[in-house]
Short mmCIF file of C-alpha atoms and ligand atoms in Angstrom, two decimals:
data_model
loop_
_atom_site.label_atom_id
_atom_site.label_comp_id
_atom_site.label_asym_id
_atom_site.label_seq_id
_atom_site.Cartn_x
_atom_site.Cartn_y
_atom_site.Cartn_z
CA UNK G 1 -106.11 -150.37 -46.62
CA UNK G 2 -107.61 -147.81 -45.47
CA UNK G 3 -107.89 -147.75 -41.14
CA UNK G 4 -109.56 -144.80 -39.06
CA UNK G 5 -108.63 -143.25 -35.96
CA UNK G 6 -110.31 -141.08 -33.56
CA UNK G 7 -109.39 -137.72 -33.78
CA UNK G 8 -110.34 -134.86 -31.45
CA UNK G 9 -109.76 -131.97 -33.94
CA UNK G 10 -109.77 -132.14 -38.34
CA UNK G 11 -105.81 -132.43 -38.74
CA UNK G 12 -103.70 -135.45 -38.73
CA UNK G 13 -101.46 -133.32 -36.06
CA UNK G 14 -105.05 -133.58 -34.11
CA UNK G 15 -104.77 -135.23 -30.54
CA UNK G 16 -106.63 -138.55 -30.99
CA UNK G 17 -110.27 -139.06 -29.29
CA UNK G 18 -110.31 -141.98 -26.74
CA UNK G 19 -114.02 -142.43 -27.14
CA UNK G 20 -115.19 -145.23 -30.10
CA UNK G 21 -118.63 -143.31 -30.47
CA UNK G 22 -118.66 -140.31 -29.20
CA UNK G 23 -115.47 -138.63 -31.10
CA UNK G 24 -115.72 -135.42 -33.02
CA UNK G 25 -113.51 -137.21 -36.68
CA UNK G 26 -112.33 -140.04 -37.85
CA UNK G 27 -108.53 -139.62 -39.85
CA UNK G 28 -108.85 -141.57 -42.11
CA UNK G 29 -105.13 -142.85 -43.56
CA UNK G 30 -104.95 -145.23 -46.72
CA UNK G 31 -101.71 -146.74 -47.43
CA UNK G 32 -101.89 -146.84 -50.96
CA UNK G 33 -102.13 -143.32 -51.12
CA UNK G 34 -100.41 -142.72 -48.15
CA UNK G 35 -102.59 -139.25 -47.40
CA UNK G 36 -105.64 -138.67 -44.79
CA UNK G 37 -109.40 -138.14 -45.48
CA UNK G 38 -111.23 -136.02 -42.35
CA UNK G 39 -114.76 -137.17 -42.03
CA UNK G 40 -117.02 -135.98 -39.24
CA UNK G 41 -118.15 -139.28 -37.26
CA UNK G 42 -122.05 -139.20 -38.06
CA UNK G 43 -122.03 -140.49 -34.42
CA UNK G 44 -122.60 -138.18 -32.64
CA UNK G 45 -125.04 -136.16 -33.72
CA UNK G 46 -127.35 -138.87 -32.10
CA UNK G 47 -129.13 -138.85 -29.45
CA UNK G 48 -128.51 -142.97 -29.25
CA UNK G 49 -126.76 -146.16 -30.56
CA UNK G 50 -123.42 -143.84 -31.50
CA UNK G 51 -120.81 -146.46 -32.10
CA UNK G 52 -123.20 -148.59 -34.36
CA UNK G 53 -124.16 -145.45 -36.59
CA UNK G 54 -119.94 -144.17 -36.56
CA UNK G 55 -118.94 -148.28 -36.88
CA UNK G 56 -121.39 -148.87 -39.52
CA UNK G 57 -119.87 -145.22 -41.26
CA UNK G 58 -116.72 -146.43 -41.36
CA UNK G 59 -118.28 -149.91 -42.93
CA UNK G 60 -119.66 -147.74 -45.12
CA UNK G 61 -115.83 -146.27 -46.61
CA UNK G 62 -114.64 -149.36 -47.01
CA UNK G 63 -112.01 -149.16 -43.12
CA UNK G 64 -110.69 -152.33 -42.39
CA UNK G 65 -108.78 -151.10 -39.55
CA UNK G 66 -109.20 -148.96 -36.67
CA UNK G 67 -106.88 -147.31 -34.05
CA UNK G 68 -109.04 -145.67 -30.75
CA UNK G 69 -109.76 -146.09 -26.73
CA UNK G 70 -113.14 -147.25 -25.83
CA UNK G 71 -114.99 -148.67 -28.11
CA UNK G 72 -118.69 -149.66 -26.77
CA UNK G 73 -120.45 -153.56 -27.07
CA UNK G 74 -122.56 -151.93 -30.36
CA UNK G 75 -119.74 -150.61 -31.95
CA UNK G 76 -118.19 -153.93 -31.37
CA UNK G 77 -120.75 -155.91 -33.02
CA UNK G 78 -120.88 -153.98 -35.70
CA UNK G 79 -116.61 -153.56 -36.21
CA UNK G 80 -116.42 -156.91 -36.23
CA UNK G 81 -119.42 -158.26 -38.37
CA UNK G 82 -117.97 -156.18 -40.49
CA UNK G 83 -114.31 -157.46 -40.48
CA UNK G 84 -112.92 -154.22 -38.87
CA UNK G 85 -109.71 -155.57 -36.30
CA UNK G 86 -110.04 -151.75 -33.94
CA UNK G 87 -106.68 -151.51 -31.79
CA UNK G 88 -106.09 -149.50 -28.72
CA UNK G 89 -103.91 -146.72 -29.56
CA UNK G 90 -100.48 -145.86 -26.77
CA UNK G 91 -101.12 -142.07 -26.36
CA UNK G 92 -98.61 -140.60 -29.28
CA UNK G 93 -99.73 -138.16 -32.44
CA UNK G 94 -101.82 -139.86 -35.63
CA UNK G 95 -98.99 -141.01 -37.74
CA UNK G 96 -97.04 -142.87 -34.43
CA UNK G 97 -99.51 -144.91 -33.63
CA UNK G 98 -100.14 -145.54 -37.56
CA UNK G 99 -96.42 -146.84 -37.44
CA UNK G 100 -96.85 -148.75 -34.60
CA UNK G 101 -100.27 -150.29 -36.30
CA UNK G 102 -98.46 -150.81 -39.64
CA UNK G 103 -95.97 -153.12 -37.17
CA UNK G 104 -97.91 -155.25 -35.87
CA UNK G 105 -97.44 -152.95 -32.41
CA UNK G 106 -100.76 -151.62 -31.66
CA UNK G 107 -103.31 -154.55 -28.95
CA UNK G 108 -105.88 -155.33 -30.88
CA UNK G 109 -108.76 -154.40 -28.94
CA UNK G 110 -112.19 -157.35 -28.21
CA UNK G 111 -113.52 -156.48 -25.29
CA UNK G 112 -115.78 -153.64 -24.59
CA UNK G 113 -114.83 -150.90 -22.93
CA UNK G 114 -117.85 -148.94 -20.70
CA UNK G 115 -121.16 -148.54 -22.04
CA UNK G 116 -121.84 -144.89 -22.48
CA UNK G 117 -118.68 -143.77 -22.26
CA UNK G 118 -120.14 -140.23 -23.48
CA UNK G 119 -123.28 -139.97 -21.94
CA UNK G 120 -124.19 -138.79 -18.74
CA UNK G 121 -125.41 -139.34 -15.84
CA UNK G 122 -129.46 -140.49 -17.55
CA UNK G 123 -131.94 -138.89 -14.36
CA UNK G 124 -131.39 -137.58 -10.79
CA UNK G 125 -130.14 -140.63 -9.71
CA UNK G 126 -126.93 -141.18 -8.92
CA UNK J 1 -161.49 -120.48 -5.11
CA UNK J 2 -164.04 -122.33 -3.44
CA UNK J 3 -166.78 -121.53 -6.12
CA UNK J 4 -165.20 -122.82 -9.19
CA UNK J 5 -165.58 -126.04 -6.87
CA UNK J 6 -169.14 -127.49 -9.27
CA UNK J 7 -166.64 -126.99 -12.15
CA UNK J 8 -165.22 -130.40 -11.19
CA UNK J 9 -167.78 -132.68 -11.26
CA UNK J 10 -167.36 -135.21 -13.78
CA UNK J 11 -163.83 -134.21 -14.17
CA UNK J 12 -161.35 -136.61 -13.16
CA UNK J 13 -158.09 -135.60 -12.43
CA UNK J 14 -154.39 -136.54 -13.23
CA UNK J 15 -152.18 -135.27 -10.78
CA UNK J 16 -148.83 -136.00 -11.86
CA UNK J 17 -145.80 -136.17 -8.93
CA UNK J 18 -142.14 -135.13 -10.44
CA UNK J 19 -139.27 -133.89 -8.21
CA UNK J 20 -135.81 -132.34 -10.49
CA UNK J 21 -133.57 -135.38 -8.49
CA UNK J 22 -134.44 -138.51 -6.10
CA UNK J 23 -134.49 -138.89 -2.63
CA UNK J 24 -136.67 -135.33 -1.82
CA UNK J 25 -139.80 -137.58 -0.25
CA UNK J 26 -141.41 -137.89 -4.34
CA UNK J 27 -143.19 -141.12 -3.45
CA UNK J 28 -143.79 -140.22 0.26
CA UNK J 29 -145.86 -137.46 -0.59
CA UNK J 30 -147.32 -139.36 -3.94
CA UNK J 31 -148.86 -142.02 -1.93
CA UNK J 32 -150.12 -140.27 1.03
CA UNK J 33 -151.65 -137.44 -0.81
CA UNK J 34 -153.31 -140.57 -2.76
CA UNK J 35 -154.08 -142.30 0.41
CA UNK J 36 -155.58 -139.60 1.62
CA UNK J 37 -157.89 -138.61 -0.83
CA UNK J 38 -158.60 -142.13 -2.35
CA UNK J 39 -157.37 -141.28 -5.27
CA UNK J 40 -155.84 -144.01 -7.20
CA UNK J 41 -152.05 -144.52 -7.77
CA UNK J 42 -149.71 -144.88 -10.58
CA UNK J 43 -146.31 -145.73 -10.44
CA UNK J 44 -144.76 -144.59 -13.78
CA UNK J 45 -141.20 -144.26 -12.10
CA UNK J 46 -140.67 -147.55 -13.62
CA UNK J 47 -136.88 -148.19 -13.14
CA UNK J 48 -137.50 -148.32 -9.49
CA UNK J 49 -140.70 -148.75 -7.99
CA UNK J 50 -141.23 -148.10 -4.43
CA UNK J 51 -144.73 -146.51 -4.27
CA UNK J 52 -146.53 -149.80 -4.03
CA UNK J 53 -143.35 -150.23 -0.26
CA UNK J 54 -145.08 -148.47 1.59
CA UNK J 55 -149.05 -148.75 0.35
CA UNK J 56 -148.61 -152.35 0.29
CA UNK J 57 -151.50 -152.95 -2.47
CA UNK J 58 -153.19 -156.78 -3.12
CA UNK J 59 -151.77 -157.32 -6.67
CA UNK J 60 -155.42 -158.91 -8.60
CA UNK J 61 -153.49 -159.26 -12.08
CA UNK J 62 -149.68 -158.56 -13.40
CA UNK J 63 -149.72 -158.10 -17.13
CA UNK J 64 -146.38 -158.39 -19.99
CA UNK J 65 -145.65 -155.22 -21.23
CA UNK J 66 -143.43 -155.13 -24.64
CA UNK J 67 -143.06 -153.61 -27.79
CA UNK J 68 -142.89 -154.20 -31.50
CA UNK J 69 -139.88 -155.16 -32.79
CA UNK J 70 -138.29 -156.10 -36.42
CA UNK J 71 -137.56 -159.69 -37.22
CA UNK J 72 -136.47 -160.10 -40.96
CA UNK J 73 -136.50 -162.55 -42.97
CA UNK J 74 -132.61 -163.13 -44.92
CA UNK J 75 -134.47 -164.67 -48.04
CA UNK J 76 -137.19 -162.49 -48.16
CA UNK J 77 -133.94 -159.29 -47.50
CA UNK J 78 -132.41 -157.97 -50.34
CA UNK J 79 -129.92 -156.20 -49.00
CA UNK J 80 -132.06 -152.46 -50.12
CA UNK J 81 -130.56 -151.18 -46.87
CA UNK J 82 -133.85 -149.18 -46.93
CA UNK J 83 -134.94 -149.79 -43.22
CA UNK J 84 -130.98 -149.14 -41.81
CA UNK J 85 -131.48 -145.00 -43.44
CA UNK J 86 -135.38 -145.10 -41.57
CA UNK J 87 -134.03 -145.90 -38.02
CA UNK J 88 -133.75 -142.47 -36.33
CA UNK J 89 -132.66 -144.67 -33.27
CA UNK J 90 -129.76 -146.44 -34.78
CA UNK J 91 -130.88 -149.99 -34.23
CA UNK J 92 -130.37 -151.01 -37.60
CA UNK J 93 -126.99 -151.70 -38.80
CA UNK J 94 -125.61 -153.38 -41.95
CA UNK J 95 -123.03 -155.78 -41.19
CA UNK J 96 -121.23 -157.79 -43.98
CA UNK J 97 -124.31 -158.14 -46.24
CA UNK J 98 -127.15 -159.01 -43.46
CA UNK J 99 -128.89 -156.36 -41.68
CA UNK J 100 -127.77 -156.62 -37.53
CA UNK J 101 -130.34 -156.01 -35.01
CA UNK J 102 -130.05 -154.22 -31.57
CA UNK J 103 -132.80 -154.76 -30.02
CA UNK J 104 -132.27 -152.53 -26.21
CA UNK J 105 -132.50 -149.37 -28.76
CA UNK J 106 -134.93 -150.52 -31.03
CA UNK J 107 -138.41 -148.08 -30.13
CA UNK J 108 -140.80 -149.96 -32.05
CA UNK J 109 -141.27 -147.61 -33.99
CA UNK J 110 -142.25 -149.35 -36.59
CA UNK J 111 -140.33 -147.43 -40.06
CA UNK J 112 -138.69 -150.16 -40.93
CA UNK J 113 -140.95 -152.48 -41.96
CA UNK J 114 -143.18 -149.34 -43.50
CA UNK J 115 -140.36 -148.68 -46.14
CA UNK J 116 -139.31 -152.47 -46.90
CA UNK J 117 -140.98 -152.61 -50.27
CA UNK J 118 -139.60 -157.03 -49.68
CA UNK J 119 -142.42 -158.09 -46.63
CA UNK J 120 -138.91 -159.17 -45.23
CA UNK J 121 -139.95 -157.18 -41.76
CA UNK J 122 -142.05 -158.43 -39.77
CA UNK J 123 -143.76 -157.29 -36.51
CA UNK J 124 -142.84 -159.50 -32.97
CA UNK J 125 -143.20 -158.38 -29.33
CA UNK J 126 -140.26 -158.35 -26.74
CA UNK J 127 -141.47 -158.08 -23.20
CA UNK J 128 -139.67 -155.10 -21.80
CA UNK J 129 -140.90 -155.61 -18.04
CA UNK J 130 -144.59 -155.68 -16.40
CA UNK J 131 -147.20 -154.25 -14.76
CA UNK J 132 -149.02 -153.97 -12.01
CA UNK J 133 -153.03 -153.52 -11.24
CA UNK J 134 -154.14 -154.40 -8.04
CA UNK J 135 -155.57 -152.67 -4.18
CA UNK J 136 -155.37 -152.03 -0.65
CA UNK J 137 -158.90 -151.67 -0.31
CA UNK J 138 -158.96 -148.00 -0.31
CA UNK J 139 -157.33 -147.55 -3.88
CA UNK J 140 -156.37 -147.88 -7.14
CA UNK J 141 -152.36 -148.61 -8.22
CA UNK J 142 -151.02 -149.70 -10.90
CA UNK J 143 -146.81 -150.13 -10.49
CA UNK J 144 -145.08 -150.15 -14.19
CA UNK J 145 -141.33 -151.39 -13.31
CA UNK J 146 -138.45 -152.38 -16.68
CA UNK J 147 -136.58 -155.43 -16.38
CA UNK J 148 -133.08 -154.57 -15.44
CA UNK J 149 -130.80 -153.07 -17.80
CA UNK J 150 -134.12 -152.22 -20.03
CA UNK J 151 -133.25 -149.04 -21.42
CA UNK J 152 -136.95 -148.34 -22.85
CA UNK J 153 -139.25 -146.92 -20.11
CA UNK J 154 -141.82 -144.71 -22.46
CA UNK J 155 -143.66 -147.55 -24.27
CA UNK J 156 -143.84 -149.02 -20.93
CA UNK J 157 -145.48 -145.06 -19.11
CA UNK J 158 -147.53 -145.35 -21.45
CA UNK J 159 -149.30 -148.78 -21.83
CA UNK J 160 -149.76 -147.69 -17.48
CA UNK J 161 -151.32 -144.76 -18.78
CA UNK J 162 -153.84 -146.30 -20.94
CA UNK J 163 -154.38 -148.60 -18.09
CA UNK J 164 -155.64 -145.11 -16.07
CA UNK J 165 -159.55 -145.49 -15.33
CA UNK J 166 -161.50 -142.48 -15.36
CA UNK J 167 -160.72 -141.75 -11.38
CA UNK J 168 -158.47 -138.66 -9.83
CA UNK J 169 -155.73 -140.10 -10.45
CA UNK J 170 -152.06 -139.71 -9.14
CA UNK J 171 -148.96 -139.70 -10.54
CA UNK J 172 -146.31 -140.72 -9.63
CA UNK J 173 -143.14 -139.68 -12.27
CA UNK J 174 -139.27 -141.34 -12.32
CA UNK J 175 -136.87 -138.19 -10.51
CA UNK J 176 -134.87 -136.17 -13.51
CA UNK J 177 -136.73 -134.48 -16.57
CA UNK J 178 -135.28 -137.17 -18.73
CA UNK J 179 -138.02 -138.57 -21.66
CA UNK J 180 -139.54 -140.56 -19.51
CA UNK J 181 -141.08 -137.97 -17.05
CA UNK J 182 -142.37 -136.38 -20.46
CA UNK J 183 -144.41 -139.70 -20.90
CA UNK J 184 -145.49 -139.79 -17.41
CA UNK J 185 -146.88 -136.24 -17.24
CA UNK J 186 -147.95 -135.50 -21.17
CA UNK J 187 -151.29 -134.29 -20.92
CA UNK J 188 -152.14 -133.74 -17.18
CA UNK J 189 -154.07 -131.79 -15.22
CA UNK J 190 -151.47 -130.28 -12.71
CA UNK J 191 -147.91 -131.51 -11.37
CA UNK J 192 -146.40 -131.08 -7.50
CA UNK J 193 -143.22 -130.65 -6.74
CA UNK J 194 -141.06 -131.78 -4.87
CA UNK J 195 -138.83 -130.43 -3.24
CA UNK J 196 -136.24 -130.28 -0.85
CA UNK J 197 -134.65 -126.30 0.83
CA UNK J 198 -130.82 -126.48 -0.52
CA UNK J 199 -129.06 -126.10 -3.01
CA UNK J 200 -129.29 -128.73 -4.47
CA UNK J 201 -133.41 -128.57 -4.49
CA UNK J 202 -133.31 -125.12 -5.69
CA UNK J 203 -131.54 -125.62 -8.67
CA UNK J 204 -133.08 -129.11 -9.42
CA UNK J 205 -136.19 -127.88 -8.59
CA UNK J 206 -135.54 -124.73 -11.54
CA UNK J 207 -134.45 -127.30 -14.15
CA UNK J 208 -138.60 -129.03 -13.58
CA UNK J 209 -140.28 -125.76 -13.36
CA UNK J 210 -139.14 -125.25 -16.56
CA UNK J 211 -140.72 -128.42 -18.21
CA UNK J 212 -143.67 -128.04 -17.00
CA UNK J 213 -144.30 -124.96 -17.56
CA UNK J 214 -142.76 -125.55 -21.31
CA UNK J 215 -145.26 -128.34 -21.85
CA UNK J 216 -148.04 -126.18 -20.27
CA UNK J 217 -149.06 -127.76 -17.17
CA UNK J 218 -150.34 -126.19 -14.36
CA UNK J 219 -147.76 -126.78 -11.16
CA UNK J 220 -146.98 -126.23 -7.62
CA UNK J 221 -144.37 -126.89 -5.00
CA UNK J 222 -144.24 -129.35 -1.56
CA UNK J 223 -141.37 -128.37 0.38
CA UNK J 224 -140.24 -131.63 1.73
CA UNK J 225 -138.04 -131.64 4.89
CA UNK J 226 -138.48 -127.88 5.79
CA UNK J 227 -138.18 -126.27 8.57
CA UNK J 228 -139.72 -122.76 10.74
CA UNK J 229 -138.31 -120.38 9.14
CA UNK J 230 -138.81 -119.08 5.55
CA UNK J 231 -136.34 -121.05 3.50
CA UNK J 232 -134.40 -120.96 0.01
CA UNK J 233 -137.12 -121.96 -2.04
CA UNK J 234 -139.94 -119.59 -0.28
CA UNK J 235 -138.15 -116.25 -1.65
CA UNK J 236 -137.09 -117.79 -4.75
CA UNK J 237 -141.14 -118.82 -5.47
CA UNK J 238 -142.69 -115.91 -3.80
CA UNK J 239 -139.90 -113.45 -7.30
CA UNK J 240 -142.07 -115.83 -9.36
CA UNK J 241 -145.28 -115.69 -8.48
CA UNK J 242 -145.18 -119.71 -7.71
CA UNK J 243 -147.69 -121.13 -5.43
CA UNK J 244 -145.96 -122.70 -2.17
CA UNK J 245 -148.92 -125.67 -1.25
CA UNK J 246 -146.93 -126.92 1.80
CA UNK J 247 -144.55 -127.25 4.14
CA UNK J 248 -143.89 -130.69 5.09
CA UNK J 249 -141.30 -130.15 7.99
CA UNK J 250 -139.21 -133.24 8.95
CA UNK J 251 -140.25 -133.86 12.92
CA UNK J 252 -139.30 -137.14 15.05
CA UNK J 253 -143.29 -138.27 14.28
CA UNK J 254 -141.90 -138.50 10.42
CA UNK J 255 -138.90 -140.46 11.49
CA UNK J 256 -140.42 -143.01 13.35
CA UNK J 257 -143.44 -143.85 10.94
CA UNK J 258 -140.68 -144.24 7.50
CA UNK J 259 -138.52 -145.98 9.92
CA UNK J 260 -141.63 -148.46 10.63
CA UNK J 261 -142.38 -148.73 6.94
CA UNK J 262 -145.92 -146.73 8.07
CA UNK J 263 -147.93 -144.13 5.85
CA UNK J 264 -147.80 -141.20 7.43
CA UNK J 265 -151.08 -139.86 7.51
CA UNK J 266 -152.09 -143.17 9.97
CA UNK J 267 -150.98 -140.38 12.39
CA UNK J 268 -153.85 -137.23 12.08
CA UNK J 269 -151.47 -134.42 12.09
CA UNK J 270 -150.29 -136.37 8.61
CA UNK J 271 -153.95 -136.36 7.28
CA UNK J 272 -154.96 -133.82 7.57
CA UNK J 273 -151.93 -132.16 5.74
CA UNK J 274 -152.53 -134.70 2.87
CA UNK J 275 -156.18 -133.12 3.09
CA UNK J 276 -155.29 -129.80 2.66
CA UNK J 277 -152.79 -130.23 0.14
CA UNK J 278 -154.98 -132.47 -2.04
CA UNK J 279 -157.91 -129.89 -1.58
CA UNK J 280 -155.82 -127.49 -2.17
CA UNK J 281 -155.00 -129.16 -6.27
CA UNK J 282 -158.37 -129.51 -6.70
CA UNK J 283 -159.19 -125.94 -6.42
CA UNK J 284 -156.44 -124.94 -8.34
CA UNK J 285 -157.01 -127.58 -11.11
CA UNK J 286 -160.86 -126.80 -11.15
CA UNK J 287 -159.92 -122.85 -11.41
CA UNK J 288 -158.18 -123.91 -14.45
CA UNK J 289 -160.55 -125.79 -16.36
CA UNK J 290 -162.72 -122.21 -16.53
S1 LIG F 1 -135.48 -152.60 -45.83
FE1 LIG F 1 -136.37 -154.66 -46.43
S2 LIG F 1 -134.61 -155.88 -48.30
FE2 LIG F 1 -134.29 -153.65 -48.09
S3 LIG F 1 -132.56 -154.35 -46.66
FE3 LIG F 1 -133.95 -153.94 -45.06
S4 LIG F 1 -134.90 -155.53 -44.95
FE4 LIG F 1 -133.87 -155.71 -46.42
S1 LIG F 2 -139.12 -150.48 -34.93
FE1 LIG F 2 -137.86 -148.78 -35.52
S2 LIG F 2 -136.68 -148.48 -34.02
FE2 LIG F 2 -136.82 -150.48 -34.30
S3 LIG F 2 -135.62 -151.05 -35.79
FE3 LIG F 2 -137.39 -150.43 -37.11
S4 LIG F 2 -137.17 -147.91 -37.64
FE4 LIG F 2 -135.47 -148.47 -35.69
#
């Protein structure tokens, strides 16, 4: 089974990125080979729909579970539609979060965090 | 300057009024200028159109504004995913052997239906807002209103601009410098940048100036809520050789008119001021036409 963790940098010691759609990398852990692969998040370069692009990318990689902080409503639709379980990280290292996940100790995310968590205010209005 | 005047005949000007940020008095300037000059008023600030509150026109017609969005026939769809790949707006996803459509992200560009070789995509209209047509007895007024929570402002602005009649027109743009502003000012003859003499005002003004310069639109500045002293905006404009068309000083008369929801041009002093602004714009535009 493949588990994707939203990651700030490209190594397995990286801190976890709280944002799903706008994270820099996905650390994809394969429970069979017990190894990591890091892929750039395609959503990061999207002007809109980052979470959808990111979700699509993970589905295309065959990921079955995600560990992250906040997921927007569109990304939830993509991930849940693809039967990917979404889990909330607890602030530990990537490896520890994976262990917690495998022990079934991570909380599931069923509801969207704030949409456009990574987006600036759109115009001059406060 | 005045000798340029004759060139104006037969040419209808479109003048965009913009501001780097909200709350500078952009709508006050737009509506009063339109009223003083007898120019058509078009509210392109579709997320928060409020020019009609001041002009209070009689609305004669309301049209729905919509964009064409894809409708996918699951029976004809073979799952080639071409539509998902072509959509640059991430409005389509391929999930669990189905095309998933995110209507709020769709710009209605039509690319997906073009690439589908299986005829599985047809286009249907999705309503995004309204366009109101009216007049206040003297000037023609148009207003676009985006539905609440609707992100697609650009298509409604394009629709609105297509409805602009063959006459001199004031286009009231949304604050900021987003793509909605770009759509609003595309092709205008002149831009009027409204700002106020504060550090924030100057900061946002610089962004607006960069935008209109990039788009090659001649422009001038109006400093609102000004005082008699020379302020930081004037200093900046002097240095940059930018035209300050007018300083509108904040005084008791403005406050009183404003609090009653009245137009400033109801007061002779301001009527003259806006007539003067309008004439200066006419001169500038006619000289640019040479
Ligand atoms: S392009 Fe047409 S056939 Fe291919 S996935 Fe999209 S809708 Fe289906
Ligand atoms: S019309 Fe354009 S934006 Fe809308 S789904 Fe199709 S390709 Fe994407």
